[in-house]
Amino acid sequence: MSDIASEIKRRRTFAIISHPDAGKTTLTEKFLLYGGAINLAGSVKGKATARHAVSDWMEIEKERGISVTSSVLQFEYDGYCINILDTPGHQDFSEDTYRTLMAADSAVMVIDASKGVEAQTRKLFKVCVMRHIPIFTFINKMDRDAMDTFDLLDDIEKELGIATCPVNWPIGSGKGFKGVYDRNKQCVICYSDTEKGTKEGIATEIPVSDEALLRSTIGDEAADKLFEELELLDGAGAEFDLDVVQKGDLTPVCFGSALTNFGVEIFLKHFLNMATDPLPRIAEGKEINPLDEDFSAFVFKIQANMNKAHRDRVAFIRICSGRYDAQAEVRHVQGNKVMRLSQPQQIMADERKILSEAYAGDIIGVFDPGIFSIGDTLCAPKKNFKYEGIPTFAPEHFARVRQLDTMKRKQFVKGIEQIAQEGAIQIFQEFNTGLEEIIVGVVGILQFDVLKYRLENEYNVEIKLENLPYEHIRWIENHQDFDVAKLQGTSDMKKVKDMKGNPLLLFINAWSVGMTVDRNKGLILTEFSKN
Ligand code: G4P
């Protein structure tokens, strides 16, 4: 294997998805601990401080102590080079969060054992399903009282429609948490709390064949329950099948506690073994082999205004094939230009490192003088192809935008269009009237504040946002077949068009979507726009 190929083969690029507070930050921190990227738990992403440290690019982040943008971390472990893409939660959830998943090859799903599947996990999960990427589940907080294990697995299967295959099985939870049974090794790994320390201590392992020792260690009651559950599990659980895992139809499940550092390393090892190396991406109907020596990449995120004085932007790119050499020129396909990327860097939790090279699977940030758009392709100068675009995801909150000083129309339109081009917001017009009325759609409500703040600070335009009650948006996949003006909708439906003139429908109620489809034979509505 060439050096380039072996570098690429050892890359694993994954996103962590979870509902806020399930323990994503804590788990990430423990991963970094194993990778030697940090020495002591709490030093990188202690919550309150880290939210500042991750990126203080925008004032609004500082003011609110949250990170608006998702960040990337790279570390080495056991011969693997791992890229973790963080997906921001809470109100800072945005379309970027979805796009981040387009840059990953697998996902780690963190679930709080006392809560099961929660809203945000469900949303992010949908994008993973669309991409058929493998999903590895870590059921966290077993040191707290948890839901029944079978119920938890059932919840994942029912809520998310993915089969589960437990890699290990918990013995009790909360104060009665004794450890996990490793189904592969057929032994019980006893619970130990190493929260304060560095790495997981040497855990005591008891083979289940040594029943006497097991009973004396975990107690009769826990042992009886374990034997009973294992019998049930062997009869009921899905068979492990790596092919099915890699297609995203079966999720291996591990139980543990990120905070007390139990079960984290086992999970890391398991999923690194099962996760794929960089997956091929499609360009013009053809798969581009990641091991191809020629560099190629696509832009999946644009982060504006990292340095206010320069109004600069950073484009985040996912390398899809070959090796990136910072000295070499690349072709920006959409811009039809051969150029050298400037200031290539890896954006770490609290620092930015200038890079000289990177490989397929890696995520890098490059300076963007305002020429890149989301979905653009970069490739070796001798090549010329475009990767499939990144879908536009359905916003869930809408507002009408009014500018307060009508004399500043030009700045207003320029500002709002530029911010929309970066992908932070989507803008729509009234179906019949056009630009006078602008409707903004966002995935997370914080983006409204970001919009207002940026228009005021960067473009000197004051706006007023008037919230609209719509919650569901649908693109009309086959709009050529319909006279949209005559569409039979529901009374809560509103017709709008995007900046490219594509018609869309907004609904207040979810059931109106189905009703509209019923009323208009052959109408196909979608939640994503493939552009
Ligand atoms: P997030 O990134 O998914 O939002 O979650 P995060 O890791 O920040 O964890 C949310 C809270 O849950 C934190 O407590 C964290 O310490 C706690 N936590 C994470 N994993 C476990 C676990 O395995 N067991 C228990 N018992 N708690 C866990 P916090 O009080 O909100 O924050 P902090 O003050 O501890 O940082």
Coordinates of C-alpha atoms and ligand atoms in Angstrom, one line a residue:
M1 CA 0.0 0.0 0.0
S2 CA 1.3 3.5 -0.8
D3 CA 2.0 5.8 2.1
I4 CA -1.0 7.9 1.1
A5 CA -3.3 4.9 1.0
S6 CA -2.1 3.7 4.5
E7 CA -2.6 7.2 5.9
I8 CA -6.1 7.3 4.5
K9 CA -7.0 3.8 5.7
R10 CA -6.3 4.6 9.3
R11 CA -8.6 7.6 9.3
R12 CA -11.9 7.5 11.1
T13 CA -14.2 10.5 10.9
F14 CA -17.3 10.6 13.0
A15 CA -19.8 13.0 14.4
I16 CA -21.2 12.7 17.9
I17 CA -24.9 13.2 18.1
S18 CA -27.1 13.4 21.2
H19 CA -29.7 15.5 23.0
P20 CA -28.2 18.2 25.1
D21 CA -26.9 17.0 28.5
A22 CA -26.8 13.3 27.5
G23 CA -23.0 13.5 28.0
K24 CA -21.5 14.2 24.6
T25 CA -18.9 16.7 25.9
T26 CA -17.9 14.4 28.8
L27 CA -17.5 11.4 26.4
T28 CA -15.5 13.4 23.9
E29 CA -13.2 14.6 26.7
K30 CA -12.6 11.0 27.8
F31 CA -11.8 10.0 24.2
L32 CA -9.2 12.7 24.0
L33 CA -7.8 11.5 27.3
Y34 CA -7.2 8.0 25.8
G35 CA -5.7 9.6 22.7
G36 CA -3.3 11.5 24.9
A37 CA -4.5 14.7 23.4
I38 CA -5.1 15.9 27.0
N39 CA -3.7 14.8 30.3
L40 CA -6.5 15.4 32.8
A41 CA -10.1 15.1 32.4
G42 CA -11.7 18.5 32.5
S43 CA -8.8 20.4 31.0
V44 CA -10.2 20.8 27.5
K45 CA -13.9 21.0 27.6
G46 CA -15.0 21.7 31.2
K47 CA -18.4 22.8 30.3
A48 CA -18.7 26.5 31.2
T49 CA -15.2 27.4 30.3
A50 CA -15.0 25.3 27.2
R51 CA -18.1 26.9 25.7
H52 CA -15.9 29.9 25.5
A53 CA -12.7 28.2 24.5
V54 CA -14.2 26.3 21.6
S55 CA -14.6 29.4 19.6
D56 CA -14.8 33.0 20.6
W57 CA -15.2 34.0 17.0
M58 CA -18.4 35.8 17.5
E59 CA -19.3 38.3 20.1
I60 CA -22.7 36.7 20.5
E61 CA -21.0 33.5 21.6
K62 CA -19.1 35.3 24.2
E63 CA -22.1 37.1 25.5
R64 CA -24.1 34.0 25.8
G65 CA -21.3 31.6 26.7
I66 CA -22.3 29.1 24.0
S67 CA -20.7 28.0 20.8
V68 CA -22.6 28.8 17.7
T69 CA -20.4 26.8 15.5
S70 CA -19.4 23.2 15.6
S71 CA -15.8 22.3 16.0
V72 CA -13.5 19.6 14.9
L73 CA -11.0 17.6 17.0
Q74 CA -8.3 15.3 15.8
F75 CA -6.4 12.8 17.9
E76 CA -4.5 9.6 17.5
Y77 CA -5.4 6.3 19.2
D78 CA -4.2 2.8 18.7
G79 CA -2.8 3.6 15.3
Y80 CA -6.0 5.3 14.1
C81 CA -6.2 9.0 13.3
I82 CA -9.5 10.1 14.5
N83 CA -11.5 13.2 13.5
I84 CA -14.5 14.0 15.8
L85 CA -17.0 16.5 14.6
D86 CA -19.0 18.1 17.3
T87 CA -22.6 18.9 16.7
P88 CA -23.8 21.8 18.8
G89 CA -26.9 21.4 20.8
H90 CA -29.5 23.5 22.7
Q91 CA -30.7 26.6 21.0
D92 CA -27.5 26.9 19.1
F93 CA -28.6 24.0 17.0
S94 CA -28.6 25.1 13.4
E95 CA -28.5 23.9 9.9
D96 CA -24.7 23.6 10.3
T97 CA -25.3 20.8 12.8
Y98 CA -27.0 18.9 10.0
R99 CA -24.3 19.7 7.5
T100 CA -21.6 18.5 9.9
L101 CA -23.2 15.1 9.5
M102 CA -22.6 15.2 5.8
A103 CA -18.9 15.4 6.5
A104 CA -18.7 12.4 8.8
D105 CA -18.4 8.7 7.9
S106 CA -20.1 7.4 11.0
A107 CA -21.9 8.7 14.0
V108 CA -21.7 8.0 17.7
M109 CA -25.0 8.4 19.4
V110 CA -25.0 9.2 23.1
I111 CA -28.2 8.5 25.0
D112 CA -29.0 9.3 28.6
A113 CA -29.9 5.9 30.2
S114 CA -32.6 7.6 32.3
K115 CA -34.2 9.3 29.4
G116 CA -34.0 7.2 26.3
V117 CA -34.2 8.7 22.8
E118 CA -34.9 12.5 23.0
A119 CA -36.0 15.0 20.4
Q120 CA -32.7 16.3 19.2
T121 CA -31.2 12.8 18.7
R122 CA -34.2 11.9 16.6
K123 CA -33.6 14.9 14.3
L124 CA -29.9 14.2 13.8
F125 CA -30.6 10.5 13.4
K126 CA -32.8 11.2 10.4
V127 CA -29.8 12.7 8.6
C128 CA -27.6 9.7 9.4
V129 CA -30.3 7.4 8.0
M130 CA -30.5 9.4 4.8
R131 CA -26.8 8.8 4.4
H132 CA -26.8 5.2 5.5
I133 CA -23.8 5.7 7.8
P134 CA -23.0 3.4 10.6
I135 CA -24.2 4.5 14.0
F136 CA -22.7 3.4 17.3
T137 CA -24.7 3.9 20.5
F138 CA -23.3 4.7 23.9
I139 CA -25.9 4.5 26.6
N140 CA -24.5 6.8 29.2
K141 CA -25.0 7.7 32.9
M142 CA -25.4 4.1 34.1
D143 CA -24.1 5.3 37.5
R144 CA -27.5 7.0 37.8
D145 CA -30.8 5.2 38.0
A146 CA -31.6 4.0 34.5
M147 CA -34.6 2.9 32.5
D148 CA -35.0 -0.9 32.1
T149 CA -32.4 -2.1 29.6
F150 CA -34.8 -3.9 27.3
D151 CA -37.0 -0.8 27.3
L152 CA -34.1 1.4 26.3
L153 CA -33.3 -0.9 23.4
D154 CA -36.9 -1.0 22.5
D155 CA -37.1 2.7 22.6
I156 CA -34.2 3.0 20.1
E157 CA -35.7 0.4 17.8
K158 CA -39.2 2.0 17.8
E159 CA -38.3 5.6 17.9
L160 CA -35.5 5.5 15.4
G161 CA -36.4 2.4 13.4
I162 CA -32.9 0.8 13.7
A163 CA -32.2 -2.6 15.1
T164 CA -29.9 -2.8 18.1
C165 CA -27.2 -5.2 19.1
P166 CA -25.8 -4.9 22.6
V167 CA -22.1 -5.3 22.7
N168 CA -22.3 -5.5 26.5
W169 CA -25.0 -5.7 29.0
P170 CA -25.4 -3.6 32.2
I171 CA -25.7 -5.1 35.6
G172 CA -27.9 -2.8 37.6
S173 CA -27.8 1.0 37.5
G174 CA -27.3 3.9 39.9
K175 CA -26.2 2.9 43.3
G176 CA -26.7 -0.7 42.3
F177 CA -24.5 -0.5 39.2
K178 CA -22.1 -3.4 39.3
G179 CA -20.6 -3.3 35.9
V180 CA -21.2 -4.7 32.4
Y181 CA -21.3 -8.2 30.9
D182 CA -19.0 -8.4 27.9
R183 CA -20.9 -10.6 25.4
N184 CA -17.9 -11.3 23.3
K185 CA -15.5 -12.2 26.1
Q186 CA -18.3 -13.7 28.2
C187 CA -17.1 -12.1 31.3
V188 CA -18.3 -9.4 33.7
I189 CA -16.3 -6.2 33.9
C190 CA -16.8 -4.9 37.4
Y191 CA -17.7 -1.2 37.8
S192 CA -14.9 1.1 39.0
D193 CA -15.1 4.8 39.2
T194 CA -12.0 6.6 37.8
E195 CA -13.6 10.0 37.3
K196 CA -10.8 11.9 38.9
G197 CA -8.0 9.9 37.5
T198 CA -6.6 9.8 34.0
K199 CA -7.3 6.5 32.2
E200 CA -9.6 3.7 33.0
G201 CA -8.1 1.6 35.8
I202 CA -7.5 -2.1 35.3
A203 CA -11.0 -3.4 35.6
T204 CA -11.7 -6.6 37.4
E205 CA -13.0 -9.2 34.9
I206 CA -14.8 -12.3 36.0
P207 CA -15.7 -15.0 33.5
V208 CA -19.4 -16.0 33.9
S209 CA -18.2 -19.6 33.9
D210 CA -16.9 -18.9 37.4
E211 CA -20.4 -18.5 38.9
A212 CA -19.2 -18.7 42.5
L213 CA -16.8 -15.9 42.2
L214 CA -19.3 -13.9 40.2
R215 CA -22.0 -14.4 42.8
S216 CA -19.7 -13.5 45.7
T217 CA -18.6 -10.3 43.8
I218 CA -21.9 -8.9 42.5
G219 CA -24.3 -10.6 44.8
D220 CA -27.0 -13.2 44.2
E221 CA -29.7 -10.9 43.3
A222 CA -27.7 -9.1 40.6
A223 CA -26.3 -12.4 39.3
D224 CA -29.8 -14.0 39.1
K225 CA -31.1 -11.0 37.2
L226 CA -28.1 -11.1 34.8
F227 CA -28.5 -14.7 34.0
E228 CA -32.2 -14.2 33.4
E229 CA -31.7 -11.2 31.1
L230 CA -28.9 -12.9 29.1
E231 CA -31.2 -15.8 28.4
L232 CA -33.9 -13.4 27.2
L233 CA -31.4 -11.5 25.2
D234 CA -29.9 -14.5 23.4
G235 CA -33.4 -15.4 22.4
A236 CA -34.5 -11.9 21.3
G237 CA -31.6 -9.7 20.2
A238 CA -30.6 -9.0 16.6
E239 CA -27.6 -11.0 15.3
F240 CA -24.5 -9.0 15.0
D241 CA -23.6 -8.5 11.3
L242 CA -20.9 -6.0 10.4
D243 CA -22.3 -5.4 6.9
V244 CA -25.6 -4.4 8.3
V245 CA -23.9 -2.2 10.9
Q246 CA -21.9 -0.5 8.1
K247 CA -25.1 0.2 6.1
G248 CA -26.6 1.9 9.2
D249 CA -29.4 -0.6 9.7
L250 CA -28.1 -2.1 13.0
T251 CA -26.5 -0.2 15.8
P252 CA -24.0 -1.8 18.3
V253 CA -24.8 -0.6 21.8
C254 CA -22.5 -0.2 24.7
F255 CA -23.4 0.8 28.2
G256 CA -21.2 2.9 30.5
S257 CA -20.7 6.1 32.4
A258 CA -18.7 8.8 30.7
L259 CA -18.4 10.8 33.9
T260 CA -16.9 8.1 36.0
N261 CA -14.9 6.8 33.0
F262 CA -16.4 3.4 32.9
G263 CA -16.9 1.5 29.6
V264 CA -15.5 4.4 27.5
E265 CA -12.3 2.8 26.2
I266 CA -14.1 -0.5 25.4
F267 CA -16.6 1.5 23.4
L268 CA -13.9 3.4 21.6
K269 CA -12.0 0.2 20.7
H270 CA -15.2 -1.5 19.5
F271 CA -16.4 1.3 17.4
L272 CA -13.0 2.0 15.8
N273 CA -12.8 -1.6 14.8
M274 CA -16.3 -1.5 13.3
A275 CA -16.4 2.0 11.8
T276 CA -15.4 2.4 8.2
D277 CA -12.4 4.2 6.8
P278 CA -13.2 7.2 4.7
L279 CA -16.2 6.5 2.5
P280 CA -16.3 7.3 -1.2
R281 CA -18.4 10.3 -2.2
I282 CA -20.4 10.7 -5.4
A283 CA -19.4 13.2 -8.1
E284 CA -21.5 13.4 -11.2
G285 CA -23.0 10.0 -10.7
K286 CA -19.6 8.3 -10.1
E287 CA -17.9 7.2 -6.9
I288 CA -14.6 8.9 -6.3
N289 CA -12.2 6.5 -4.5
P290 CA -10.8 8.0 -1.3
L291 CA -7.5 6.2 -2.0
D292 CA -7.2 8.0 -5.3
E293 CA -3.9 9.9 -5.1
D294 CA -5.4 13.1 -6.5
F295 CA -6.8 15.5 -3.9
S296 CA -10.5 16.3 -3.8
A297 CA -12.8 17.8 -1.2
F298 CA -16.0 19.7 -0.7
V299 CA -17.0 22.7 1.4
F300 CA -19.6 21.7 4.0
K301 CA -19.6 24.8 6.2
I302 CA -18.7 28.4 6.1
Q303 CA -18.0 30.3 9.3
A304 CA -18.2 34.0 8.9
N305 CA -16.5 36.8 10.7
M306 CA -13.9 35.0 12.7
N307 CA -12.0 38.1 12.7
K308 CA -14.3 41.1 12.9
A309 CA -11.7 43.6 11.6
H310 CA -11.3 41.7 8.3
R311 CA -14.8 40.3 7.9
D312 CA -13.1 37.1 6.9
R313 CA -14.7 33.8 6.6
V314 CA -13.3 30.2 7.1
A315 CA -14.6 27.5 4.8
F316 CA -14.5 24.0 6.4
I317 CA -13.7 21.3 3.9
R318 CA -13.9 17.6 4.1
I319 CA -11.2 15.9 2.2
C320 CA -12.7 13.1 0.1
S321 CA -9.7 11.7 -1.8
G322 CA -5.9 11.7 -1.8
R323 CA -3.5 14.0 0.0
Y324 CA -3.7 17.7 0.5
D325 CA -0.5 19.5 0.2
A326 CA -0.6 23.1 1.4
Q327 CA 2.0 24.1 -1.1
A328 CA 0.2 22.7 -4.1
E329 CA -2.5 24.4 -6.2
V330 CA -6.1 23.1 -6.3
R331 CA -9.0 23.8 -8.6
H332 CA -12.0 25.5 -7.2
V333 CA -14.5 23.9 -9.6
Q334 CA -17.5 26.2 -9.1
G335 CA -15.3 29.3 -9.3
N336 CA -13.5 27.9 -12.3
K337 CA -10.1 28.9 -10.8
V338 CA -6.8 27.2 -10.0
M339 CA -5.5 28.6 -6.7
R340 CA -3.5 27.9 -3.6
L341 CA -5.7 27.7 -0.5
S342 CA -4.6 30.1 2.1
Q343 CA -4.0 29.5 5.8
P344 CA -5.1 25.9 5.8
Q345 CA -5.7 24.9 9.4
Q346 CA -7.1 22.4 11.7
I347 CA -9.5 24.0 14.1
M348 CA -9.0 22.4 17.5
A349 CA -11.0 22.8 20.7
D350 CA -9.0 25.8 21.8
E351 CA -6.4 26.4 19.2
R352 CA -5.9 26.5 15.4
K353 CA -2.9 24.7 14.0
I354 CA -1.5 25.6 10.6
L355 CA -1.3 22.5 8.5
S356 CA 1.1 21.4 5.8
E357 CA -0.7 18.3 4.7
A358 CA -3.9 16.4 5.3
Y359 CA -5.6 13.2 4.0
A360 CA -8.9 11.9 2.8
G361 CA -11.1 11.8 5.9
D362 CA -9.7 14.9 7.5
I363 CA -11.5 18.1 8.0
I364 CA -9.7 21.4 7.6
G365 CA -10.5 25.0 7.6
V366 CA -9.2 27.4 4.9
F367 CA -9.4 31.1 4.6
D368 CA -12.3 32.1 2.3
P369 CA -12.1 35.5 0.7
G370 CA -15.8 35.3 -0.1
I371 CA -15.5 32.9 -3.1
F372 CA -16.8 29.6 -1.6
S373 CA -20.3 28.4 -1.2
I374 CA -21.5 25.4 0.7
G375 CA -21.2 22.3 -1.4
D376 CA -18.4 23.6 -3.6
T377 CA -15.8 21.1 -4.9
L378 CA -12.0 21.5 -4.7
C379 CA -9.8 19.1 -6.6
A380 CA -6.4 18.6 -8.2
P381 CA -5.9 21.1 -11.1
K382 CA -5.8 18.4 -13.7
K383 CA -9.3 17.1 -12.6
N384 CA -12.6 18.8 -13.0
F385 CA -15.7 17.4 -11.4
K386 CA -18.4 18.4 -8.9
Y387 CA -19.4 16.5 -5.8
E388 CA -23.1 16.1 -5.2
G389 CA -24.5 19.1 -3.5
I390 CA -25.3 19.2 0.2
P391 CA -29.1 19.1 0.8
T392 CA -30.9 22.1 2.3
F393 CA -32.6 21.0 5.5
A394 CA -36.0 22.1 6.5
P395 CA -36.1 25.1 8.8
E396 CA -38.5 24.9 11.7
H397 CA -38.9 28.5 12.7
F398 CA -40.0 31.3 10.5
A399 CA -40.2 35.1 10.8
R400 CA -41.0 38.0 8.5
V401 CA -38.1 40.5 8.4
R402 CA -38.7 44.2 8.2
Q403 CA -35.9 46.7 7.9
L404 CA -36.4 49.7 10.0
D405 CA -34.7 52.3 7.7
T406 CA -36.0 51.8 4.2
M407 CA -33.2 54.0 2.8
K408 CA -30.7 51.2 3.5
R409 CA -32.4 48.7 1.2
K410 CA -29.2 47.9 -0.7
Q411 CA -27.2 47.0 2.5
F412 CA -30.1 45.0 3.8
V413 CA -30.4 42.9 0.7
K414 CA -26.7 42.4 0.5
G415 CA -26.3 41.5 4.1
I416 CA -29.2 39.1 4.2
E417 CA -28.1 37.4 1.0
Q418 CA -24.6 37.0 2.2
I419 CA -25.7 35.5 5.5
A420 CA -28.0 33.2 3.6
Q421 CA -25.2 32.2 1.3
E422 CA -23.1 31.1 4.3
G423 CA -26.0 28.8 5.1
A424 CA -26.9 30.2 8.6
I425 CA -30.4 31.1 7.5
Q426 CA -32.7 30.5 4.5
I427 CA -34.6 33.2 2.9
F428 CA -37.9 33.0 1.1
Q429 CA -40.2 35.4 -0.7
E430 CA -43.9 35.7 -0.9
F431 CA -45.0 33.5 -3.7
N432 CA -46.6 36.4 -5.7
T433 CA -45.0 39.6 -4.6
G434 CA -41.3 39.0 -4.5
L435 CA -38.5 40.7 -2.6
E436 CA -40.4 43.4 -0.8
E437 CA -41.4 40.8 1.8
I438 CA -38.7 38.5 3.1
I439 CA -39.4 35.5 5.2
V440 CA -36.5 33.9 7.1
G441 CA -36.4 30.3 8.0
V442 CA -34.0 28.9 10.6
V443 CA -33.3 25.5 12.1
G444 CA -32.5 26.8 15.6
I445 CA -34.0 30.0 17.0
L446 CA -30.7 31.4 18.0
Q447 CA -30.1 32.0 14.3
F448 CA -32.6 34.8 14.5
D449 CA -30.5 36.6 17.0
V450 CA -27.4 35.9 15.0
L451 CA -29.1 37.4 12.0
K452 CA -30.2 40.5 13.8
Y453 CA -26.9 41.0 15.5
R454 CA -24.9 40.5 12.3
L455 CA -27.0 42.8 10.2
E456 CA -26.7 45.5 12.8
N457 CA -23.0 45.1 13.4
E458 CA -21.6 44.2 10.0
Y459 CA -24.1 45.9 7.7
N460 CA -25.4 48.7 9.8
V461 CA -29.0 47.7 9.2
E462 CA -31.6 47.5 11.8
I463 CA -34.4 45.0 11.4
K464 CA -37.5 43.8 13.2
L465 CA -38.4 40.2 13.2
E466 CA -42.0 39.2 13.4
N467 CA -42.5 35.5 14.3
L468 CA -44.7 33.5 12.0
P469 CA -46.5 30.4 13.3
Y470 CA -45.3 28.0 10.6
E471 CA -43.3 24.9 11.8
H472 CA -43.2 22.7 8.7
I473 CA -41.8 23.4 5.3
R474 CA -41.9 21.2 2.3
W475 CA -40.3 21.4 -1.1
I476 CA -42.3 20.3 -4.1
E477 CA -40.2 17.7 -5.7
N478 CA -42.3 17.6 -8.9
H479 CA -43.4 21.2 -9.1
Q480 CA -43.0 21.2 -12.9
D481 CA -46.0 18.9 -13.0
F482 CA -48.2 21.3 -11.0
D483 CA -49.6 24.8 -11.4
V484 CA -48.5 25.8 -7.9
A485 CA -50.8 28.8 -7.9
K486 CA -53.8 26.4 -8.2
L487 CA -52.6 23.9 -5.6
Q488 CA -55.4 22.8 -3.2
G489 CA -53.9 23.4 0.2
T490 CA -55.2 23.7 3.7
S491 CA -56.2 26.9 5.4
D492 CA -53.0 27.1 7.4
M493 CA -50.8 26.7 4.3
K494 CA -48.7 29.4 2.8
K495 CA -46.9 29.4 -0.5
V496 CA -43.5 30.9 -0.8
K497 CA -40.5 30.6 -3.1
D498 CA -36.8 30.4 -2.4
M499 CA -34.2 32.7 -3.9
K500 CA -33.9 30.4 -6.9
G501 CA -37.6 30.7 -7.5
N502 CA -38.5 27.1 -6.4
P503 CA -41.9 27.0 -4.8
L504 CA -42.3 25.8 -1.2
L505 CA -45.2 25.3 1.1
L506 CA -45.3 26.3 4.8
F507 CA -47.7 24.7 7.3
I508 CA -48.6 25.4 10.8
N509 CA -49.9 21.9 11.5
A510 CA -48.1 18.6 10.7
W511 CA -51.3 16.9 9.6
S512 CA -51.9 19.6 7.0
V513 CA -48.9 18.2 5.1
G514 CA -50.6 14.9 4.6
M515 CA -53.9 16.5 3.8
T516 CA -52.4 18.6 1.1
V517 CA -50.8 15.6 -0.5
D518 CA -54.1 13.8 -0.4
R519 CA -55.9 16.7 -2.0
N520 CA -53.4 17.0 -4.9
K521 CA -53.0 13.7 -6.6
G522 CA -49.4 12.9 -7.5
L523 CA -47.9 15.8 -5.5
I524 CA -44.5 14.8 -3.9
L525 CA -43.4 16.9 -0.9
T526 CA -39.9 16.5 0.6
E527 CA -38.2 17.7 3.8
F528 CA -34.8 18.2 2.1
S529 CA -34.0 20.0 -1.0
K530 CA -31.3 18.5 -3.1
N531 CA -30.9 21.8 -4.9
Ligands
G4P1 P1 -23.7 17.4 26.6 O1 -22.3 17.7 26.0 O2 -24.3 16.2 25.9 O3 -24.6 18.6 26.7 O4 -23.5 16.9 28.1 P2 -22.3 17.0 29.1 O5 -21.1 16.1 28.7 O6 -21.9 18.5 29.2 O7 -22.9 16.5 30.4 C1 -24.1 17.0 30.9 C2 -24.1 16.8 32.4 O8 -24.2 15.4 32.7 C3 -22.9 17.3 33.1 O9 -23.2 17.7 34.4 C4 -22.0 16.0 33.2 O10 -21.1 16.1 34.3 C5 -23.1 15.0 33.5 N1 -22.7 13.6 33.0 C6 -22.1 13.3 31.8 N2 -21.9 12.0 31.8 C7 -22.3 11.5 33.0 C8 -22.3 10.2 33.5 O11 -21.9 9.2 33.0 N3 -22.9 10.0 34.8 C9 -23.3 11.1 35.5 N4 -23.8 10.9 36.7 N5 -23.3 12.4 35.0 C10 -22.8 12.5 33.7 P3 -23.5 19.2 34.8 O12 -23.7 19.2 36.2 O13 -24.6 19.7 33.9 O14 -22.2 19.9 34.3 P4 -20.8 20.0 35.0 O15 -21.0 21.1 35.9 O16 -20.6 18.6 35.7 O17 -19.8 20.2 33.9

